[in-house]
Amino acid sequence: MTLNEIFTMSPGTKHTPMIKADPRPDKAVKDLPAVQTSLLTRQYSDMTALNMLDLTVNRGDLFGFIGSNGAGKTTTLRILATFLKPSSGTAKVLGKDVVAEADAVRHVIGYMPDFFGVYKDMEVTEYLDFFGACYRIPSGQREKTVGDVLELVGLSEKKGALIGTLSLGMQQRIGLARVLIHDPELLLLDEPASGLDPRARIEMMAILQELQRMGKTIIISSHILSELQSLCNRVAIIERGKLIYSGSVQGVKNQMETSHIVWVKVGSDPDKAIGFLKTQSEVSEAEMVDGSIRVTMASHDADVSIIAETLVRNGVPIHGLKEEELGLEEVFMRMTKGETQ
Amino acid sequence: MSLFPIVARELRVASRRRSLYTGRTVFALAAIFISGLIMSFNQAAPVTMGSSLFYTLSSFAFVYCAMEGIWITSDCVGEEKREGTLGLLFLTDLSGYDVVFGKLAATSLRSICGLLAILPVLAIPLLLGSVTGKEFGRLILLLINTMLLSLSVGICISVYCTKAVKSAVSTFAMMIVLLGAGPICLFLIGMVTKNSPSPINVDTYSVHSAIYGMSMVADRAYLAEPWSYWKSLITNHVFMWIFIVTASLAVSKCWQDRPFSGAQLKRKEKLLRADRGSKRYETRLRERLLSRNPVMWLHCRSRLKKLYPWLIFALGGVYWIWGSIRFGSIFYNETANFIGTAYFSSLILKFWIGAESSQRLTDDRRNGSLELLFSTPLRVKDVLSGHWKAILDQFIGPLIFLCVLTLFFAFLLLIESRRLGGSQTTYVVIMLMAHLILLIVDSFALFWCGLWNSVRARHVNRAIGGTLFHVLIVPWILFLGFIIFIILAARGRGFALIGGEEYFMLSTWFAIGLGYSLWLITSCRSKLNNQLRLLASTRPGLEKDYKENTLNQGSESLEPTK
């Protein structure tokens, strides 16, 4: 059963919205971005944690928030979670101002900090029941909701276990279940996969993808960029409190790619193959690197098929052909200077 | 040898703490204040005055030394165990001795500095000729030995206990046993046999007690039986080494998590059920309290916690039964029994309320649970109200019972006063009434101050100590300071206090106590309302940033106005 089914499809388990004054967003509200910050600044005594940050996260995005330690990611998330007051600028969550309408914002977000404590002497269901009560979910509904979120995060079998006896990965999943208990529209997850083993990380990412499919907006800050690359549809890169990129993952890659490179592996006579390739106007450079031919195309939009065509025409057997793609880690390294505050 | 590097490192770290220097100053000022108090009241010759100054100050210093382990070392290893950092030390070449000595060096520095700060004041009687150099030397030796014993008891218990409060209470209990088990046994034996103990018995039963050693410091007692002092000192010193060695041997074995055996798990489950009740009861309680206030449920899960405060009255009852059997009707005619019962019961209850309130938020803030709570729509008001309701749930019964008991005592004394026409009894009745009002107001103050300290302090024990100091000690300091000021001012103008001022004293004590507690309630409540949310999201030790921001930007609270 998915969370969509849990909260919306099944009439018997339909979740009562928490905000009584604003039960369902009307169309105008639906059109608003999930998060919008404008000139958001947070000043500490001798440093600027956030420097005029303009950020927009659309509804339904799985948004990766990338930056070095001290770049301002956690500060941003804490402002959005209504824990910190900005020094200047504004931040809106689903159209609500995080300062003026902090209480309303808390109803529609689920915040999972990078480091959070659990009440180790509580059973899993007690813990979630407690947080359900904090979100003012009616008692008759809580039991069902707790069971459902536990099912979603794969911890149904552990509902009677004491939290202190569970592994870190399971505690992290309980943290995620807690975040979901009131069916928030926006999830703010600060390093949710930190400290988890590879399997637990993959499972966590799968749950996040499922949540995105359900229409949740998720902002996730993480250092594991390879995972964000496959997980997120949009990313923002922040350094020293300044936003240096915000947009699609592919967009940032295109922006950073200085040249279009294709790697070719041929069956015989690579020098001859290089000679053939160099005769083509679409190819600006071809050279042998580590047993493969590195072909630099003349332009970004040059047709790669010309390589295969040329080699086949001249009887050179092709064993492999791959376009070089920048990883998010490389993009991040190129874009940032590694400066921390 | 790895002993010295870790000790040196810990000492270096400890020497950089500001509290080391402020603490030293505070101790010196406290000693000067007490001396001033004695000198103002005592009109005797300098030699006699010096003698009373020496013994009063040395009594305070002794209590300080004996109880230092509770605040300083009783949680030093337990804290590392809780945070999982103890194991990291043992991944290196360090042995149990290194860790224990390192911890002892780091924690005892402040205590030793505090004691050193008192010594110059304690030496004034030496200059006045009231005590000899040898007496002074014996006292110093005994105080240092007692302090080391207390610190080693604390460190040994912290190796076995993980919970801060449990560890502090166990250290306190162990110190009581070490200081008083023998004399108490002697007293009980004397009571049963109705014979006064022989000197040999006194020596045998009390030699382990530092209090006995303390009584042998004066030349008169020491010269009569010189070995008694040294026997007491050596016994305590041996005890100290036993605790240190035990701690060193145990610490290297206790840091690893071991799975519980089947029997252990069963025992734990039994204890849990005894405390929480059956599953059905637990579920019903949860449903009921969560709908009232989730935070209240968080702190009302234990059933036994509510029963423990009644032990105070059970002990009081035992005392009254014993008195009735031993002394018959004379026991009921003794005003001191009424006052004593009311005062001691309320003092213990106040301690309890202070301790309970002061341990509410420290760990929750440190491990981030408090922050999670504030990420929900719960308001600061809801959280505070939940804590208040939980404290009320735990203590309202004993508090009402104590109030009724005090009123009953007052009523009995009033009848007695009407019958005999004594003005002294009327004074006692008024005092009991004032005490009753202060009990109620102080309970509020202990709650608010305790909650504030618990969110500010890094360690539970310090939060408890701070709360008890603020609510129960500071009013007395203010009162005594005020009285000294009045006496000095009267003397300066050539007036003398000629007696009959007990009502003035009582009303001053009451006014200062009441005013101070009300101020504390207002101040702590307002600070909690304004700053709790932000403090919850700040790790302890990072308040500096927070303060600077608050100063720069006004209120940081993102609490809704409606």
mmCIF file with all atom_site columns, C-alpha atoms in Angstrom, chain B residues 111-191:
data_model
loop_
_atom_site.group_PDB
_atom_site.id
_atom_site.type_symbol
_atom_site.label_atom_id
_atom_site.label_alt_id
_atom_site.label_comp_id
_atom_site.label_asym_id
_atom_site.label_entity_id
_atom_site.label_seq_id
_atom_site.pdbx_PDB_ins_code
_atom_site.Cartn_x
_atom_site.Cartn_y
_atom_site.Cartn_z
_atom_site.occupancy
_atom_site.B_iso_or_equiv
_atom_site.pdbx_formal_charge
_atom_site.auth_seq_id
_atom_site.auth_comp_id
_atom_site.auth_asym_id
_atom_site.auth_atom_id
_atom_site.pdbx_PDB_model_num
ATOM 1  C CA . SER B 1 111 ? 37.136 21.393 43.568 1.00 0.00 ? 111 SER B CA 1
ATOM 2  C CA . ILE B 1 112 ? 40.718 21.704 44.790 1.00 0.00 ? 112 ILE B CA 1
ATOM 3  C CA . CYS B 1 113 ? 40.847 25.341 43.661 1.00 0.00 ? 113 CYS B CA 1
ATOM 4  C CA . GLY B 1 114 ? 37.599 26.001 45.547 1.00 0.00 ? 114 GLY B CA 1
ATOM 5  C CA . LEU B 1 115 ? 39.074 24.490 48.683 1.00 0.00 ? 115 LEU B CA 1
ATOM 6  C CA . LEU B 1 116 ? 42.313 26.459 48.285 1.00 0.00 ? 116 LEU B CA 1
ATOM 7  C CA . ALA B 1 117 ? 40.282 29.654 47.993 1.00 0.00 ? 117 ALA B CA 1
ATOM 8  C CA . ILE B 1 118 ? 38.738 29.039 51.402 1.00 0.00 ? 118 ILE B CA 1
ATOM 9  C CA . LEU B 1 119 ? 42.026 28.329 53.150 1.00 0.00 ? 119 LEU B CA 1
ATOM 10 C CA . PRO B 1 120 ? 43.220 31.927 53.631 1.00 0.00 ? 120 PRO B CA 1
ATOM 11 C CA . VAL B 1 121 ? 39.954 32.793 55.387 1.00 0.00 ? 121 VAL B CA 1
ATOM 12 C CA . LEU B 1 122 ? 40.156 29.588 57.376 1.00 0.00 ? 122 LEU B CA 1
ATOM 13 C CA . ALA B 1 123 ? 43.625 30.682 58.515 1.00 0.00 ? 123 ALA B CA 1
ATOM 14 C CA . ILE B 1 124 ? 42.351 33.896 60.156 1.00 0.00 ? 124 ILE B CA 1
ATOM 15 C CA . PRO B 1 125 ? 41.718 32.064 63.478 1.00 0.00 ? 125 PRO B CA 1
ATOM 16 C CA . LEU B 1 126 ? 45.329 30.939 63.282 1.00 0.00 ? 126 LEU B CA 1
ATOM 17 C CA . LEU B 1 127 ? 46.397 34.584 63.293 1.00 0.00 ? 127 LEU B CA 1
ATOM 18 C CA . LEU B 1 128 ? 43.969 35.327 66.119 1.00 0.00 ? 128 LEU B CA 1
ATOM 19 C CA . GLY B 1 129 ? 45.592 32.587 68.192 1.00 0.00 ? 129 GLY B CA 1
ATOM 20 C CA . SER B 1 130 ? 42.380 30.570 68.408 1.00 0.00 ? 130 SER B CA 1
ATOM 21 C CA . VAL B 1 131 ? 43.819 27.434 66.844 1.00 0.00 ? 131 VAL B CA 1
ATOM 22 C CA . THR B 1 132 ? 47.317 26.028 66.550 1.00 0.00 ? 132 THR B CA 1
ATOM 23 C CA . GLY B 1 133 ? 49.204 25.368 63.350 1.00 0.00 ? 133 GLY B CA 1
ATOM 24 C CA . LYS B 1 134 ? 48.933 21.630 63.960 1.00 0.00 ? 134 LYS B CA 1
ATOM 25 C CA . GLU B 1 135 ? 45.155 21.835 64.274 1.00 0.00 ? 135 GLU B CA 1
ATOM 26 C CA . PHE B 1 136 ? 45.036 23.800 61.057 1.00 0.00 ? 136 PHE B CA 1
ATOM 27 C CA . GLY B 1 137 ? 47.277 21.270 59.315 1.00 0.00 ? 137 GLY B CA 1
ATOM 28 C CA . ARG B 1 138 ? 45.210 18.314 60.504 1.00 0.00 ? 138 ARG B CA 1
ATOM 29 C CA . LEU B 1 139 ? 42.055 19.979 59.239 1.00 0.00 ? 139 LEU B CA 1
ATOM 30 C CA . ILE B 1 140 ? 43.531 20.631 55.784 1.00 0.00 ? 140 ILE B CA 1
ATOM 31 C CA . LEU B 1 141 ? 44.747 17.067 55.541 1.00 0.00 ? 141 LEU B CA 1
ATOM 32 C CA . LEU B 1 142 ? 41.345 15.742 56.506 1.00 0.00 ? 142 LEU B CA 1
ATOM 33 C CA . LEU B 1 143 ? 39.486 18.028 54.101 1.00 0.00 ? 143 LEU B CA 1
ATOM 34 C CA . ILE B 1 144 ? 41.673 17.067 51.138 1.00 0.00 ? 144 ILE B CA 1
ATOM 35 C CA . ASN B 1 145 ? 41.378 13.394 52.017 1.00 0.00 ? 145 ASN B CA 1
ATOM 36 C CA . THR B 1 146 ? 37.583 13.661 52.319 1.00 0.00 ? 146 THR B CA 1
ATOM 37 C CA . MET B 1 147 ? 37.344 15.476 49.011 1.00 0.00 ? 147 MET B CA 1
ATOM 38 C CA . LEU B 1 148 ? 39.413 12.834 47.240 1.00 0.00 ? 148 LEU B CA 1
ATOM 39 C CA . LEU B 1 149 ? 37.281 10.120 48.825 1.00 0.00 ? 149 LEU B CA 1
ATOM 40 C CA . SER B 1 150 ? 34.086 11.822 47.653 1.00 0.00 ? 150 SER B CA 1
ATOM 41 C CA . LEU B 1 151 ? 35.448 12.304 44.121 1.00 0.00 ? 151 LEU B CA 1
ATOM 42 C CA . SER B 1 152 ? 36.624 8.701  43.916 1.00 0.00 ? 152 SER B CA 1
ATOM 43 C CA . VAL B 1 153 ? 33.247 7.425  45.150 1.00 0.00 ? 153 VAL B CA 1
ATOM 44 C CA . GLY B 1 154 ? 31.573 9.532  42.444 1.00 0.00 ? 154 GLY B CA 1
ATOM 45 C CA . ILE B 1 155 ? 33.858 8.267  39.696 1.00 0.00 ? 155 ILE B CA 1
ATOM 46 C CA . CYS B 1 156 ? 33.453 4.643  40.787 1.00 0.00 ? 156 CYS B CA 1
ATOM 47 C CA . ILE B 1 157 ? 29.670 4.896  40.794 1.00 0.00 ? 157 ILE B CA 1
ATOM 48 C CA . SER B 1 158 ? 29.634 6.693  37.453 1.00 0.00 ? 158 SER B CA 1
ATOM 49 C CA . VAL B 1 159 ? 31.391 3.672  35.949 1.00 0.00 ? 159 VAL B CA 1
ATOM 50 C CA . TYR B 1 160 ? 28.439 1.478  36.871 1.00 0.00 ? 160 TYR B CA 1
ATOM 51 C CA . CYS B 1 161 ? 25.562 3.959  36.355 1.00 0.00 ? 161 CYS B CA 1
ATOM 52 C CA . THR B 1 162 ? 24.485 5.445  33.060 1.00 0.00 ? 162 THR B CA 1
ATOM 53 C CA . LYS B 1 163 ? 21.789 7.786  34.334 1.00 0.00 ? 163 LYS B CA 1
ATOM 54 C CA . ALA B 1 164 ? 23.016 11.049 35.837 1.00 0.00 ? 164 ALA B CA 1
ATOM 55 C CA . VAL B 1 165 ? 20.461 11.401 38.606 1.00 0.00 ? 165 VAL B CA 1
ATOM 56 C CA . LYS B 1 166 ? 20.672 7.765  39.644 1.00 0.00 ? 166 LYS B CA 1
ATOM 57 C CA . SER B 1 167 ? 24.431 8.118  39.800 1.00 0.00 ? 167 SER B CA 1
ATOM 58 C CA . ALA B 1 168 ? 24.240 11.295 41.895 1.00 0.00 ? 168 ALA B CA 1
ATOM 59 C CA . VAL B 1 169 ? 21.769 9.761  44.334 1.00 0.00 ? 169 VAL B CA 1
ATOM 60 C CA . SER B 1 170 ? 23.893 6.607  44.620 1.00 0.00 ? 170 SER B CA 1
ATOM 61 C CA . THR B 1 171 ? 27.000 8.706  45.308 1.00 0.00 ? 171 THR B CA 1
ATOM 62 C CA . PHE B 1 172 ? 25.107 10.640 47.956 1.00 0.00 ? 172 PHE B CA 1
ATOM 63 C CA . ALA B 1 173 ? 23.884 7.410  49.539 1.00 0.00 ? 173 ALA B CA 1
ATOM 64 C CA . MET B 1 174 ? 27.376 5.917  49.493 1.00 0.00 ? 174 MET B CA 1
ATOM 65 C CA . MET B 1 175 ? 28.838 9.021  51.134 1.00 0.00 ? 175 MET B CA 1
ATOM 66 C CA . ILE B 1 176 ? 26.144 8.877  53.809 1.00 0.00 ? 176 ILE B CA 1
ATOM 67 C CA . VAL B 1 177 ? 27.072 5.255  54.448 1.00 0.00 ? 177 VAL B CA 1
ATOM 68 C CA . LEU B 1 178 ? 30.783 6.066  54.575 1.00 0.00 ? 178 LEU B CA 1
ATOM 69 C CA . LEU B 1 179 ? 30.288 9.039  56.840 1.00 0.00 ? 179 LEU B CA 1
ATOM 70 C CA . GLY B 1 180 ? 27.467 7.893  59.025 1.00 0.00 ? 180 GLY B CA 1
ATOM 71 C CA . ALA B 1 181 ? 26.851 4.134  58.936 1.00 0.00 ? 181 ALA B CA 1
ATOM 72 C CA . GLY B 1 182 ? 29.027 3.437  61.987 1.00 0.00 ? 182 GLY B CA 1
ATOM 73 C CA . PRO B 1 183 ? 27.704 6.251  64.209 1.00 0.00 ? 183 PRO B CA 1
ATOM 74 C CA . ILE B 1 184 ? 24.122 5.384  63.199 1.00 0.00 ? 184 ILE B CA 1
ATOM 75 C CA . CYS B 1 185 ? 24.687 1.709  64.071 1.00 0.00 ? 185 CYS B CA 1
ATOM 76 C CA . LEU B 1 186 ? 26.152 2.799  67.364 1.00 0.00 ? 186 LEU B CA 1
ATOM 77 C CA . PHE B 1 187 ? 23.158 5.010  68.036 1.00 0.00 ? 187 PHE B CA 1
ATOM 78 C CA . LEU B 1 188 ? 20.724 2.205  67.167 1.00 0.00 ? 188 LEU B CA 1
ATOM 79 C CA . ILE B 1 189 ? 22.598 -0.277 69.359 1.00 0.00 ? 189 ILE B CA 1
ATOM 80 C CA . GLY B 1 190 ? 22.530 2.255  72.213 1.00 0.00 ? 190 GLY B CA 1
ATOM 81 C CA . MET B 1 191 ? 18.817 2.742  71.671 1.00 0.00 ? 191 MET B CA 1
#
